[in-house]
Short mmCIF file of C-alpha atoms (C1' of nucleotides) in Angstrom, two decimals:
data_model
loop_
_atom_site.label_atom_id
_atom_site.label_comp_id
_atom_site.label_asym_id
_atom_site.label_seq_id
_atom_site.Cartn_x
_atom_site.Cartn_y
_atom_site.Cartn_z
CA MET A 1 21.97 -15.07 -23.89
CA PHE A 2 25.71 -13.35 -23.69
CA ASN A 3 27.37 -10.05 -22.62
CA ILE A 4 29.98 -8.11 -24.54
CA SER A 5 33.30 -9.52 -23.23
CA SER A 6 34.90 -7.59 -20.56
CA GLY A 7 38.29 -8.88 -20.97
CA GLY A 8 38.56 -11.20 -17.96
CA ARG A 9 38.46 -8.28 -15.66
CA LYS A 10 35.78 -8.55 -13.00
CA ILE A 11 33.33 -5.64 -13.25
CA PRO A 12 32.42 -4.02 -10.04
CA LYS A 13 28.45 -4.05 -9.47
CA ALA A 14 28.21 -0.54 -8.89
CA VAL A 15 29.52 -0.19 -12.68
CA ILE A 16 26.89 -2.10 -13.81
CA LYS A 17 24.33 -0.10 -11.91
CA ARG A 18 25.73 3.11 -13.34
CA LEU A 19 25.60 1.65 -16.90
CA SER A 20 21.69 1.34 -16.22
CA LEU A 21 21.73 4.87 -15.03
CA TYR A 22 23.46 6.22 -18.07
CA SER A 23 21.16 4.40 -20.30
CA ARG A 24 18.22 6.16 -18.81
CA VAL A 25 19.71 9.40 -19.30
CA LEU A 26 20.85 8.87 -22.69
CA GLN A 27 17.34 7.68 -23.33
CA ALA A 28 15.79 10.99 -22.32
CA MET A 29 18.59 12.99 -24.39
CA GLU A 30 17.69 10.71 -27.47
CA MET A 31 14.04 11.68 -27.13
CA ARG A 32 14.92 15.50 -27.21
CA SER A 33 16.95 14.43 -30.08
CA VAL A 34 20.40 15.48 -28.62
CA GLU A 35 23.17 14.25 -30.88
CA LYS A 36 26.16 14.21 -28.38
CA ILE A 37 27.28 14.40 -24.88
CA SER A 38 30.39 14.59 -22.97
CA SER A 39 31.23 12.73 -19.82
CA MET A 40 31.06 15.78 -18.18
CA GLU A 41 27.64 16.47 -18.91
CA LEU A 42 26.50 12.69 -18.30
CA GLY A 43 28.27 13.02 -14.96
CA GLU A 44 26.37 15.97 -14.01
CA LYS A 45 23.13 14.60 -14.79
CA LEU A 46 23.85 11.77 -12.43
CA GLY A 47 25.98 13.67 -9.84
CA LEU A 48 29.07 11.57 -10.85
CA ASN A 49 32.51 12.56 -11.67
CA PRO A 50 33.28 12.62 -15.56
CA ALA A 51 36.22 10.44 -15.17
CA GLN A 52 33.90 7.70 -13.61
CA VAL A 53 31.62 7.99 -16.33
CA ARG A 54 34.74 7.23 -18.71
CA LYS A 55 36.36 4.75 -16.55
CA ASP A 56 32.82 3.07 -16.22
CA LEU A 57 32.51 2.68 -19.97
CA ALA A 58 36.35 1.79 -20.63
CA TYR A 59 35.53 -1.44 -19.05
CA PHE A 60 33.75 -2.49 -22.15
CA GLY A 61 35.35 -0.76 -25.02
CA GLN A 62 36.34 2.64 -26.54
CA PHE A 63 32.66 4.19 -27.22
CA GLY A 64 33.81 7.91 -27.65
CA VAL A 65 35.23 10.29 -29.87
CA ARG A 66 38.30 12.41 -28.49
CA GLY A 67 37.58 16.39 -28.76
CA VAL A 68 33.77 15.27 -29.43
CA GLY A 69 32.33 13.13 -26.76
CA TYR A 70 29.77 10.03 -26.84
CA TYR A 71 27.21 9.98 -29.86
CA VAL A 72 23.91 9.68 -27.72
CA ALA A 73 22.16 7.22 -29.73
CA GLU A 74 25.22 4.74 -30.48
CA LEU A 75 26.42 4.62 -26.93
CA ARG A 76 23.04 3.79 -25.59
CA LYS A 77 22.69 1.06 -28.02
CA SER A 78 25.99 -0.13 -26.78
CA ILE A 79 25.17 0.02 -23.09
CA LYS A 80 21.74 -2.00 -23.72
CA ARG A 81 23.54 -4.36 -25.42
CA ILE A 82 26.20 -4.97 -22.41
CA LEU A 83 23.44 -5.04 -20.06
CA GLY A 84 21.48 -7.48 -22.17
CA THR A 85 18.58 -5.44 -22.46
CA ASP A 86 18.50 -4.78 -26.30
CA ARG A 87 16.27 -7.82 -26.48
CA GLU A 88 12.92 -8.47 -24.50
CA VAL A 89 13.82 -9.97 -20.88
CA ARG A 90 10.89 -12.17 -19.79
CA VAL A 91 10.30 -12.15 -16.02
CA GLY A 92 8.22 -14.33 -13.74
CA LEU A 93 6.61 -12.79 -10.74
CA ILE A 94 6.12 -15.10 -7.57
CA GLY A 95 3.62 -14.07 -5.06
CA VAL A 96 0.96 -11.84 -6.04
CA GLY A 97 0.19 -10.09 -2.39
CA ASN A 98 0.51 -6.26 -2.07
CA LEU A 99 3.69 -5.95 -3.11
CA GLY A 100 3.47 -8.40 -6.20
CA LEU A 101 0.40 -6.81 -7.45
CA ALA A 102 1.96 -3.59 -7.26
CA LEU A 103 4.79 -4.90 -9.44
CA LEU A 104 2.41 -6.25 -11.97
CA SER A 105 0.86 -2.84 -12.55
CA TYR A 106 4.20 -0.93 -12.31
CA GLY A 107 4.80 0.48 -15.80
CA GLY A 108 8.49 1.06 -15.16
CA PHE A 109 9.54 -2.53 -16.05
CA ALA A 110 7.76 -2.66 -19.40
CA ARG A 111 9.08 0.64 -20.45
CA GLN A 112 12.58 -0.89 -20.03
CA GLY A 113 12.15 -3.82 -22.26
CA PHE A 114 11.08 -6.33 -19.47
CA ARG A 115 7.92 -8.55 -19.80
CA ILE A 116 6.07 -10.27 -17.01
CA VAL A 117 4.93 -13.37 -18.77
CA ALA A 118 3.47 -14.96 -16.09
CA ALA A 119 2.62 -14.47 -12.10
CA PHE A 120 2.42 -17.10 -9.33
CA ASP A 121 0.31 -17.54 -6.13
CA ASN A 122 -0.69 -20.13 -3.93
CA ASP A 123 -4.19 -18.41 -3.07
CA LYS A 124 -6.97 -20.47 -5.09
CA ARG A 125 -9.01 -17.14 -5.25
CA LYS A 126 -6.03 -15.43 -7.31
CA VAL A 127 -5.16 -18.19 -9.38
CA GLY A 128 -6.77 -18.48 -12.98
CA SER A 129 -7.56 -14.58 -12.74
CA VAL A 130 -5.64 -11.87 -15.01
CA LYS A 131 -4.07 -8.73 -13.90
CA ASN A 132 -2.76 -6.21 -16.05
CA ASN A 133 -2.91 -8.61 -18.90
CA ILE A 134 -0.74 -11.10 -16.79
CA GLU A 135 -2.09 -14.57 -15.89
CA ILE A 136 -1.82 -15.78 -12.41
CA PHE A 137 -0.95 -19.47 -12.05
CA ASN A 138 -0.78 -21.90 -9.43
CA VAL A 139 2.50 -21.97 -7.79
CA HIS A 140 2.64 -25.87 -8.45
CA GLU A 141 3.08 -25.01 -11.94
CA LEU A 142 6.29 -22.87 -11.62
CA GLU A 143 8.69 -25.34 -12.96
CA GLU A 144 6.60 -26.01 -16.07
CA LYS A 145 5.46 -22.45 -17.05
CA ILE A 146 9.46 -21.28 -16.39
CA LYS A 147 10.31 -23.76 -19.25
CA VAL A 148 7.32 -23.22 -21.57
CA ARG A 149 7.36 -19.29 -21.61
CA ALA A 150 11.20 -19.38 -21.58
CA ILE A 151 11.44 -17.01 -18.26
CA ASP A 152 14.93 -15.47 -17.80
CA LEU A 153 14.30 -13.93 -14.52
CA ALA A 154 12.41 -14.16 -11.49
CA ILE A 155 11.02 -11.58 -9.30
CA LEU A 156 10.35 -12.76 -5.42
CA ALA A 157 7.54 -11.29 -3.44
CA VAL A 158 6.64 -14.23 -1.23
CA PRO A 159 6.16 -14.45 2.52
CA ALA A 160 9.55 -14.71 4.24
CA ASP A 161 9.16 -18.56 5.12
CA ALA A 162 8.40 -19.36 1.55
CA ALA A 163 11.47 -17.63 0.09
CA GLN A 164 14.27 -20.21 0.26
CA GLU A 165 11.76 -23.07 -1.16
CA ILE A 166 10.83 -21.03 -4.24
CA ALA A 167 14.50 -19.80 -4.67
CA ASP A 168 15.35 -23.59 -5.10
CA ARG A 169 12.76 -24.53 -7.20
CA VAL A 170 13.28 -21.57 -9.82
CA VAL A 171 16.98 -22.11 -9.77
CA LYS A 172 16.42 -25.69 -10.38
CA ALA A 173 14.53 -24.80 -13.09
CA GLY A 174 17.18 -22.70 -14.79
CA ILE A 175 16.76 -19.35 -13.76
CA SER A 176 19.84 -17.44 -12.87
CA ALA A 177 18.95 -14.29 -11.59
CA ILE A 178 16.64 -13.58 -8.86
CA LEU A 179 15.31 -10.04 -7.89
CA ASN A 180 14.38 -10.57 -4.10
CA PHE A 181 11.88 -8.21 -2.30
CA VAL A 182 12.02 -10.97 0.74
CA PRO A 183 14.18 -9.90 3.62
CA THR A 184 15.71 -13.38 3.57
CA ARG A 185 19.10 -14.12 2.50
CA LEU A 186 18.89 -16.82 -0.26
CA VAL A 187 21.48 -19.46 -0.16
CA VAL A 188 21.91 -20.12 -4.09
CA PRO A 189 24.77 -21.50 -6.24
CA ASP A 190 27.42 -19.02 -7.14
CA ASP A 191 26.60 -18.59 -10.59
CA VAL A 192 23.09 -17.57 -9.76
CA LYS A 193 22.78 -13.83 -9.18
CA VAL A 194 20.33 -12.35 -6.32
CA HIS A 195 19.74 -8.74 -6.00
CA TYR A 196 17.75 -7.79 -2.58
CA VAL A 197 15.75 -4.84 -2.65
CA ASP A 198 14.63 -4.38 1.04
CA LEU A 199 12.17 -1.86 1.81
CA ALA A 200 11.85 -1.88 5.59
CA ILE A 201 15.82 -1.72 5.50
CA GLU A 202 15.70 1.56 3.38
CA ILE A 203 13.35 3.36 5.57
CA GLU A 204 14.67 2.07 8.59
CA SER A 205 18.25 3.21 7.77
CA LEU A 206 16.75 6.73 6.33
CA THR A 207 15.56 7.37 10.04
CA TYR A 208 18.97 7.66 11.18
CA TYR A 209 19.11 10.84 9.42
CA LEU A 210 16.12 12.74 10.74
CA ARG A 211 16.78 15.92 12.21
CA MET B 1 14.80 13.87 17.40
CA PHE B 2 18.52 13.05 18.03
CA ASN B 3 21.06 10.27 17.35
CA ILE B 4 23.77 8.91 19.77
CA SER B 5 26.63 10.87 19.09
CA SER B 6 29.22 9.17 16.80
CA GLY B 7 31.93 11.50 18.22
CA GLY B 8 32.25 13.50 15.31
CA ARG B 9 33.45 11.09 12.62
CA LYS B 10 31.23 10.76 9.75
CA ILE B 11 29.54 7.37 9.49
CA PRO B 12 29.48 5.64 6.27
CA LYS B 13 25.93 5.24 4.92
CA ALA B 14 26.67 1.35 4.24
CA VAL B 15 27.46 1.08 8.26
CA ILE B 16 23.97 2.48 8.75
CA LYS B 17 22.44 0.27 6.62
CA ARG B 18 23.98 -2.79 8.27
CA LEU B 19 22.89 -1.40 11.48
CA SER B 20 19.50 -2.02 10.13
CA LEU B 21 20.27 -5.50 9.31
CA TYR B 22 22.00 -6.30 12.50
CA SER B 23 18.60 -5.19 14.16
CA ARG B 24 16.35 -7.38 12.18
CA VAL B 25 18.69 -10.63 12.87
CA LEU B 26 18.62 -9.42 16.57
CA GLN B 27 14.77 -9.25 16.55
CA ALA B 28 14.57 -12.74 15.35
CA MET B 29 17.18 -13.86 17.85
CA GLU B 30 15.15 -12.38 20.87
CA MET B 31 12.05 -13.89 19.61
CA ARG B 32 13.69 -17.34 20.01
CA SER B 33 15.03 -16.17 23.42
CA VAL B 34 18.34 -16.39 22.39
CA GLU B 35 20.42 -14.43 25.14
CA LYS B 36 23.99 -13.62 23.63
CA ILE B 37 25.60 -13.61 20.24
CA SER B 38 29.43 -13.13 18.87
CA SER B 39 30.14 -10.95 15.99
CA MET B 40 31.11 -14.37 14.20
CA GLU B 41 27.43 -15.57 14.52
CA LEU B 42 26.04 -12.27 13.66
CA GLY B 43 28.26 -11.71 10.78
CA GLU B 44 27.61 -15.20 9.61
CA LYS B 45 23.70 -14.72 9.23
CA LEU B 46 24.64 -11.58 7.12
CA GLY B 47 27.50 -12.88 4.94
CA LEU B 48 29.65 -10.26 6.75
CA ASN B 49 32.92 -10.55 8.18
CA PRO B 50 33.00 -10.36 12.02
CA ALA B 51 35.65 -7.64 12.17
CA GLN B 52 33.25 -5.64 10.18
CA VAL B 53 30.49 -6.40 12.61
CA ARG B 54 32.68 -5.22 15.55
CA LYS B 55 33.91 -2.42 13.54
CA ASP B 56 30.49 -1.13 12.79
CA LEU B 57 29.04 -1.09 16.27
CA ALA B 58 32.46 0.47 17.45
CA TYR B 59 31.55 3.74 15.70
CA PHE B 60 28.79 4.29 18.41
CA GLY B 61 30.41 2.67 21.70
CA GLN B 62 31.38 -0.28 23.14
CA PHE B 63 28.21 -2.80 23.35
CA GLY B 64 29.94 -6.22 23.65
CA VAL B 65 31.76 -8.03 26.67
CA ARG B 66 34.97 -9.38 25.79
CA GLY B 67 35.17 -13.26 25.80
CA VAL B 68 31.60 -13.35 25.97
CA GLY B 69 29.89 -11.49 22.86
CA TYR B 70 26.89 -9.21 23.01
CA TYR B 71 23.79 -9.24 24.96
CA VAL B 72 21.03 -9.61 22.02
CA ALA B 73 18.38 -7.72 23.76
CA GLU B 74 20.54 -5.00 24.96
CA LEU B 75 22.51 -4.63 21.56
CA ARG B 76 18.97 -4.58 19.91
CA LYS B 77 17.71 -1.52 21.96
CA SER B 78 21.09 0.33 21.39
CA ILE B 79 20.88 -0.09 17.84
CA LYS B 80 17.15 1.08 17.46
CA ARG B 81 18.15 4.01 19.79
CA ILE B 82 20.99 4.91 17.16
CA LEU B 83 18.87 4.45 14.42
CA GLY B 84 15.93 6.51 16.03
CA THR B 85 13.61 3.76 15.59
CA ASP B 86 13.07 3.29 19.34
CA ARG B 87 9.96 5.64 18.91
CA GLU B 88 7.10 5.79 16.26
CA VAL B 89 8.38 7.24 13.06
CA ARG B 90 5.31 9.02 11.22
CA VAL B 91 5.50 8.69 7.78
CA GLY B 92 3.56 10.68 4.99
CA LEU B 93 3.15 8.59 1.33
CA ILE B 94 2.65 11.07 -1.63
CA GLY B 95 1.08 9.39 -4.75
CA VAL B 96 -1.38 6.53 -4.47
CA GLY B 97 -0.95 5.00 -7.70
CA ASN B 98 0.07 1.01 -8.22
CA LEU B 99 3.14 1.30 -5.90
CA GLY B 100 1.72 3.76 -3.72
CA LEU B 101 -1.10 1.70 -2.98
CA ALA B 102 1.20 -1.27 -2.32
CA LEU B 103 3.32 0.68 0.05
CA LEU B 104 0.11 1.36 1.89
CA SER B 105 -0.56 -2.18 2.46
CA TYR B 106 2.76 -3.34 2.87
CA GLY B 107 2.97 -4.78 6.31
CA GLY B 108 6.89 -4.43 6.48
CA PHE B 109 6.93 -0.88 7.67
CA ALA B 110 4.59 -1.28 10.41
CA ARG B 111 6.48 -4.08 11.78
CA GLN B 112 9.62 -1.81 12.21
CA GLY B 113 7.69 1.03 13.96
CA PHE B 114 6.81 3.24 11.17
CA ARG B 115 3.41 4.21 10.96
CA ILE B 116 2.15 5.76 7.68
CA VAL B 117 -0.33 8.69 8.99
CA ALA B 118 -1.42 10.08 5.73
CA ALA B 119 -1.24 9.48 2.24
CA PHE B 120 -2.04 11.90 -0.63
CA ASP B 121 -3.05 12.21 -4.32
CA ASN B 122 -4.49 14.61 -6.79
CA ASP B 123 -6.89 12.30 -8.03
CA LYS B 124 -10.31 13.30 -7.04
CA ARG B 125 -11.53 9.73 -6.98
CA LYS B 126 -9.09 8.52 -4.36
CA VAL B 127 -9.19 11.61 -2.26
CA GLY B 128 -11.39 11.03 0.97
CA SER B 129 -11.30 7.27 0.53
CA VAL B 130 -9.38 5.19 3.25
CA LYS B 131 -7.08 2.19 2.42
CA ASN B 132 -5.79 -0.12 5.00
CA ASN B 133 -6.95 2.39 7.68
CA ILE B 134 -4.99 5.13 6.09
CA GLU B 135 -6.78 8.41 4.87
CA ILE B 136 -5.86 9.88 1.41
CA PHE B 137 -6.02 13.43 1.51
CA ASN B 138 -5.99 15.96 -1.69
CA VAL B 139 -2.29 16.85 -2.08
CA HIS B 140 -3.29 20.60 -1.60
CA GLU B 141 -3.44 19.83 1.97
CA LEU B 142 0.06 18.31 2.00
CA GLU B 143 1.79 21.08 3.92
CA GLU B 144 -1.25 21.29 6.64
CA LYS B 145 -1.13 17.56 7.03
CA ILE B 146 2.68 17.40 7.63
CA LYS B 147 2.21 19.94 10.36
CA VAL B 148 -0.65 18.73 12.03
CA ARG B 149 0.17 15.04 11.98
CA ALA B 150 3.72 15.75 12.81
CA ILE B 151 5.07 13.80 9.72
CA ASP B 152 8.67 12.90 10.12
CA LEU B 153 9.40 11.13 6.84
CA ALA B 154 7.94 11.24 3.22
CA ILE B 155 7.65 8.67 0.72
CA LEU B 156 7.54 9.73 -2.91
CA ALA B 157 5.65 7.76 -5.41
CA VAL B 158 4.55 10.11 -7.75
CA PRO B 159 5.06 10.46 -11.51
CA ALA B 160 8.33 11.67 -12.51
CA ASP B 161 7.39 14.91 -13.80
CA ALA B 162 5.74 15.81 -10.32
CA ALA B 163 8.74 14.75 -8.08
CA GLN B 164 10.83 17.81 -7.71
CA GLU B 165 7.73 20.07 -7.00
CA ILE B 166 6.57 17.86 -4.41
CA ALA B 167 10.08 17.56 -2.85
CA ASP B 168 10.24 21.33 -2.76
CA ARG B 169 7.04 21.61 -0.98
CA VAL B 170 7.81 18.44 1.81
CA VAL B 171 11.21 20.12 2.34
CA LYS B 172 9.75 23.56 2.73
CA ALA B 173 7.10 21.97 5.21
CA GLY B 174 10.14 20.75 7.32
CA ILE B 175 10.75 17.15 6.41
CA SER B 176 14.44 16.38 6.19
CA ALA B 177 14.20 12.65 5.00
CA ILE B 178 12.77 11.39 1.88
CA LEU B 179 12.43 7.81 0.60
CA ASN B 180 12.22 8.43 -3.29
CA PHE B 181 10.63 5.58 -5.44
CA VAL B 182 10.74 8.24 -8.53
CA PRO B 183 13.60 7.77 -10.88
CA THR B 184 14.25 11.38 -10.92
CA ARG B 185 17.37 12.96 -9.02
CA LEU B 186 15.83 15.60 -6.45
CA VAL B 187 17.44 18.90 -5.81
CA VAL B 188 17.22 19.43 -1.93
CA PRO B 189 19.12 21.28 0.56
CA ASP B 190 22.40 19.64 1.95
CA ASP B 191 20.83 18.67 5.24
CA VAL B 192 18.00 16.78 3.64
CA LYS B 193 18.38 13.21 3.11
CA VAL B 194 16.98 11.23 0.09
CA HIS B 195 17.27 7.40 -0.41
CA TYR B 196 16.41 6.32 -3.77
CA VAL B 197 14.80 2.81 -4.70
CA ASP B 198 14.70 2.53 -8.44
CA LEU B 199 13.17 -0.72 -9.13
CA ALA B 200 13.95 -0.43 -12.93
CA ILE B 201 17.44 -0.01 -12.43
CA GLU B 202 17.46 -3.02 -10.36
CA ILE B 203 16.03 -4.90 -12.68
CA GLU B 204 17.90 -3.83 -15.65
CA SER B 205 21.24 -4.40 -13.96
CA LEU B 206 20.42 -7.65 -12.85
CA THR B 207 19.89 -8.54 -16.37
CA TYR B 208 23.59 -8.27 -17.09
CA TYR B 209 24.14 -10.99 -15.10
CA LEU B 210 21.84 -13.59 -17.00
CA ARG B 211 23.68 -16.70 -18.36
"C1'" DT C 1 43.89 -19.52 35.24
"C1'" DA C 2 42.68 -21.02 30.24
"C1'" DG C 3 39.61 -19.95 26.73
"C1'" DA C 4 37.19 -16.98 24.21
"C1'" DT C 5 35.85 -12.70 21.98
"C1'" DT C 6 35.86 -7.82 21.93
"C1'" DG C 7 37.59 -3.21 20.46
"C1'" DT C 8 41.06 -0.78 17.81
"C1'" DT C 9 45.31 -0.66 15.22
"C1'" DA C 10 47.70 -1.67 11.00
"C1'" DA C 11 47.42 -3.91 6.47
"C1'" DT C 12 44.98 -4.91 2.62
"C1'" DC C 13 42.15 -4.30 -0.90
"C1'" DG C 14 39.14 -1.86 -3.98
"C1'" DA C 15 37.09 2.25 -5.89
"C1'" DT C 16 37.13 7.16 -6.91
"C1'" DT C 17 39.43 11.01 -8.69
"C1'" DA C 18 43.31 13.48 -10.86
"C1'" DA C 19 46.30 14.18 -14.16
"C1'" DC C 20 47.90 13.93 -19.01
"C1'" DA C 21 49.17 12.04 -23.28
"C1'" DA C 22 46.61 10.81 -27.55
"C1'" DT C 23 43.90 12.27 -31.06
"C1'" DC C 24 39.64 13.96 -33.11
"C1'" DT D 1 46.64 24.31 -36.05
"C1'" DA D 2 44.26 25.21 -31.59
"C1'" DG D 3 40.70 23.68 -28.61
"C1'" DA D 4 38.33 19.80 -26.62
"C1'" DT D 5 37.66 15.55 -24.62
"C1'" DT D 6 38.62 11.01 -24.46
"C1'" DG D 7 41.03 6.68 -22.67
"C1'" DT D 8 44.25 5.17 -19.25
"C1'" DT D 9 47.83 5.53 -15.58
"C1'" DA D 10 49.03 7.10 -11.33
"C1'" DA D 11 47.45 9.12 -6.81
"C1'" DT D 12 44.25 9.39 -3.51
"C1'" DC D 13 40.78 8.21 -0.68
"C1'" DG D 14 37.69 5.00 1.72
"C1'" DA D 15 36.22 0.67 3.35
"C1'" DT D 16 36.84 -4.14 4.57
"C1'" DT D 17 39.89 -7.41 6.59
"C1'" DA D 18 43.68 -9.35 9.53
"C1'" DA D 19 46.04 -9.32 13.43
"C1'" DC D 20 46.69 -8.86 18.48
"C1'" DA D 21 46.39 -6.98 23.03
"C1'" DA D 22 42.83 -6.04 26.47
"C1'" DT D 23 39.66 -8.12 29.13
"C1'" DC D 24 35.77 -10.86 30.47
#
DNA sequence: TAGATTGTTAATCGATTAACAATC
DNA sequence: TAGATTGTTAATCGATTAACAATC
């Protein structure tokens, strides 16, 4: 597992997120057989400044052609390579409650090349069943399955009081990236990356803007 | 519906999000009968600088006592008032697919004082049924129910190609805040606030950090 | 009073945008 | 060549952090 070198500069997290957005726009363009796109067009579709688009890409190399723009298919391939989504990413989902269940059935992951290869729960009634073609294992088997199924990335959707313990276990089993839906700040080693998705905070802060 | 005045300065979106986080920490403190808290303690629990905590709060007034700190219950009440979550916020959920269904059953919203008062779908098999005590209406009734049920806020969880049309309709019906789970940039009037939650982007950008 | 911690201003840091030479 | 658009540097803008007087 490696990323295209960024020459030692540290890349802002926001740049990486925009890279993902570019990739999606480019995917749509490619499907419509558009051959090239300028930083201005790409920016417009996402509400971003064209200079920002160029600068984001420049962190990783020179992908455009002066006077022409960027070749859609080529740029998309480069970005996927940078993100590491040019190959299948294997995902484990821990916690098959309401949210976990939704994530199991969510089509958006598979569409971007992610594959949930195992789900885990501690509810005996769920363990052993199959949802959306994905087996649900007993959470006791977590470490073993992470190894055997070569899981790269964990999605946490467990109750708040179990989150830290599960995080410790997946990290110990070698996982270095966690998508955390639990509103608990996880304490993990520096080289483990956690992204937080906090639905309650999203809706609460939105309320501020109600007229 | 009103917010505590901020004296004309525009408040960064990030400040509002942190306010929500403070509120949650304070809620937990209150439950443990903690009486006061310093900006340092509050910051530590969220990985934030104490000066930032004080500055965030200072946008809205003076809530602390020099030499003492902040009174937990009092500060929490003030923040809830600022956010507008000191009263019930009435939510409509549009799109009862996998994700929508999960959001219907998601306990986190109710816990923060949000109440989903109606759900909508265009699938005849779903319309008329009740999930988690919430009725699912035909999407044709959207405008009418927004009015009759005094819906403040819409959650969008529809297919991508329907998102803009639905957004247009809810805005026309008077909604000014949308939580959008659909990976489509919505075009709305300036005074309508849209928050995007993009699960595919979250996981894709996380992949960059895999070792 | 002495110690602690706020509220706020100034300094720093980082990210976005503008500008323009390079070049297709 | 003329026109267009990149890649990149410099200018601007905004957000975070440090510092400290005010004050409980």
